[in-house]
């Protein structure tokens, strides 16, 4: 059976169940790289210039970990998934960049996704990808439809059951106990409700963020993430803050930030990677909204490969202490 490698990085958290279903429907086996380690980051970093963003370095480390473990590696070039909304340039060039810097990589299975070219081109791209496994267009079409339904179920599972991507992936694959639990909800007993905003590859990669969710929950806080907010709420927050989305995945930053600053959270933490162009603009929009509303405290954590764990812990403690003081003060005013 042909083995397809999927790196557990970047868009894995958004689309893994869909990709896995597509390949399995076409008779392939899917192999996922293990969770990020220091060695993977070091190996990925060694292949690119220093100012490449941290998530791309991590991604390359995951590709390297799959060398000799699969026949192909799946790396899509996702330009746009929504009309006139554009993705970060790193995603566009990912297959070519990987080929250039990891020549020992297994052959790369890529697909160009650009919704601006119309649905016809999208279907052609899917058939082109599926032809590696079957010449039967009906079989490829069926695989595409089943994969799309899996994606919809995945999104629904996250928003209706309040699951994080790792939890929803575990649930869909029937291995609930294997994936680390990353969120829990104790509304009554929580010290504070903290919303995390940012891309899933920053929020859910525990190596990159020094187990941020775990630390907040250990301290008795309830943690909320962008996936648990309904799509309409995210869209309306984006419309309020910027008029309309320009960047793909803007809902994870501006949408979730705008939503949580106005409801549901005692504090909002924005997580971004050092040197990220799109996020520096999007996070600034959220920061300005926070300053305008003066209601919910906001803190931005910028991560890079030299970010020290002690620095993250200190900032988290200072932020959550400040929220506690604010809550106590508000309680006194009410009395
Ligand atoms: S959006 Fe930012 S963090 Fe993500 S790949 Fe692009 S530059 Fe890197």
CSV table of N, CA, C and O in Angstrom, one decimal, residues 45 64 76 86 90 127 146 177 194 223 233 236 256-257 270 314 318 328-329:
chain,number,residue,atom,x,y,z
A,45,UNK,N,15.5,24.2,11.3
A,45,UNK,CA,16.1,25.6,11.3
A,45,UNK,C,17.4,25.6,10.5
A,45,UNK,O,17.7,26.5,9.8
A,64,UNK,N,11.5,16.4,7.5
A,64,UNK,CA,12.8,15.6,7.7
A,64,UNK,C,12.5,14.3,8.5
A,64,UNK,O,13.1,13.3,8.2
A,76,UNK,N,0.4,20.7,0.3
A,76,UNK,CA,-0.4,21.5,-0.6
A,76,UNK,C,0.1,23.0,-0.7
A,76,UNK,O,0.7,23.4,0.3
A,86,UNK,N,-6.5,36.3,0.8
A,86,UNK,CA,-5.3,35.7,0.4
A,86,UNK,C,-4.5,35.1,1.5
A,86,UNK,O,-4.5,35.6,2.6
A,90,UNK,N,4.2,32.2,2.5
A,90,UNK,CA,4.9,31.0,2.9
A,90,UNK,C,4.1,29.8,2.5
A,90,UNK,O,4.7,28.8,2.1
A,127,UNK,N,-8.7,16.3,-9.1
A,127,UNK,CA,-8.6,15.1,-10.0
A,127,UNK,C,-7.1,14.8,-10.3
A,127,UNK,O,-6.7,13.7,-10.3
A,146,UNK,N,-16.4,12.6,0.1
A,146,UNK,CA,-16.3,12.0,1.5
A,146,UNK,C,-15.4,12.8,2.4
A,146,UNK,O,-15.6,13.1,3.5
A,177,UNK,N,-8.1,8.6,23.9
A,177,UNK,CA,-7.1,8.6,25.0
A,177,UNK,C,-5.7,9.0,24.5
A,177,UNK,O,-4.9,9.3,25.3
A,194,UNK,N,-9.6,32.5,30.1
A,194,UNK,CA,-8.6,33.1,29.2
A,194,UNK,C,-8.8,32.6,27.8
A,194,UNK,O,-8.9,31.4,27.6
A,223,UNK,N,-9.8,27.7,29.6
A,223,UNK,CA,-9.1,28.2,28.4
A,223,UNK,C,-10.1,28.1,27.2
A,223,UNK,O,-10.7,27.0,27.0
A,233,UNK,N,-20.2,34.2,14.3
A,233,UNK,CA,-19.7,35.1,15.3
A,233,UNK,C,-18.3,35.6,14.8
A,233,UNK,O,-18.0,36.8,15.0
A,236,UNK,N,-18.8,38.0,12.0
A,236,UNK,CA,-19.3,39.4,12.3
A,236,UNK,C,-18.3,40.2,13.1
A,236,UNK,O,-18.2,41.4,13.0
A,256,UNK,N,-11.6,35.9,16.2
A,256,UNK,CA,-11.7,35.4,17.6
A,256,UNK,C,-11.3,36.5,18.6
A,256,UNK,O,-11.9,36.6,19.6
A,257,UNK,N,-10.3,37.3,18.2
A,257,UNK,CA,-9.9,38.4,19.1
A,257,UNK,C,-11.1,39.4,19.3
A,257,UNK,O,-11.4,39.8,20.4
A,270,UNK,N,-3.0,36.9,22.6
A,270,UNK,CA,-2.7,36.7,21.2
A,270,UNK,C,-1.4,36.0,21.1
A,270,UNK,O,-0.4,36.4,21.7
A,314,UNK,N,6.6,33.7,33.2
A,314,UNK,CA,6.6,35.0,34.0
A,314,UNK,C,5.5,35.9,33.4
A,314,UNK,O,4.7,36.5,34.1
A,318,UNK,N,2.1,37.1,35.3
A,318,UNK,CA,1.8,38.5,35.5
A,318,UNK,C,0.4,38.9,34.9
A,318,UNK,O,-0.4,39.6,35.5
A,328,UNK,N,-11.2,41.2,41.4
A,328,UNK,CA,-11.4,41.6,42.8
A,328,UNK,C,-11.9,43.0,42.9
A,328,UNK,O,-12.9,43.3,43.7
A,329,UNK,N,-11.3,43.9,42.1
A,329,UNK,CA,-11.7,45.3,42.2
A,329,UNK,C,-13.1,45.5,41.7
A,329,UNK,O,-13.9,46.2,42.4
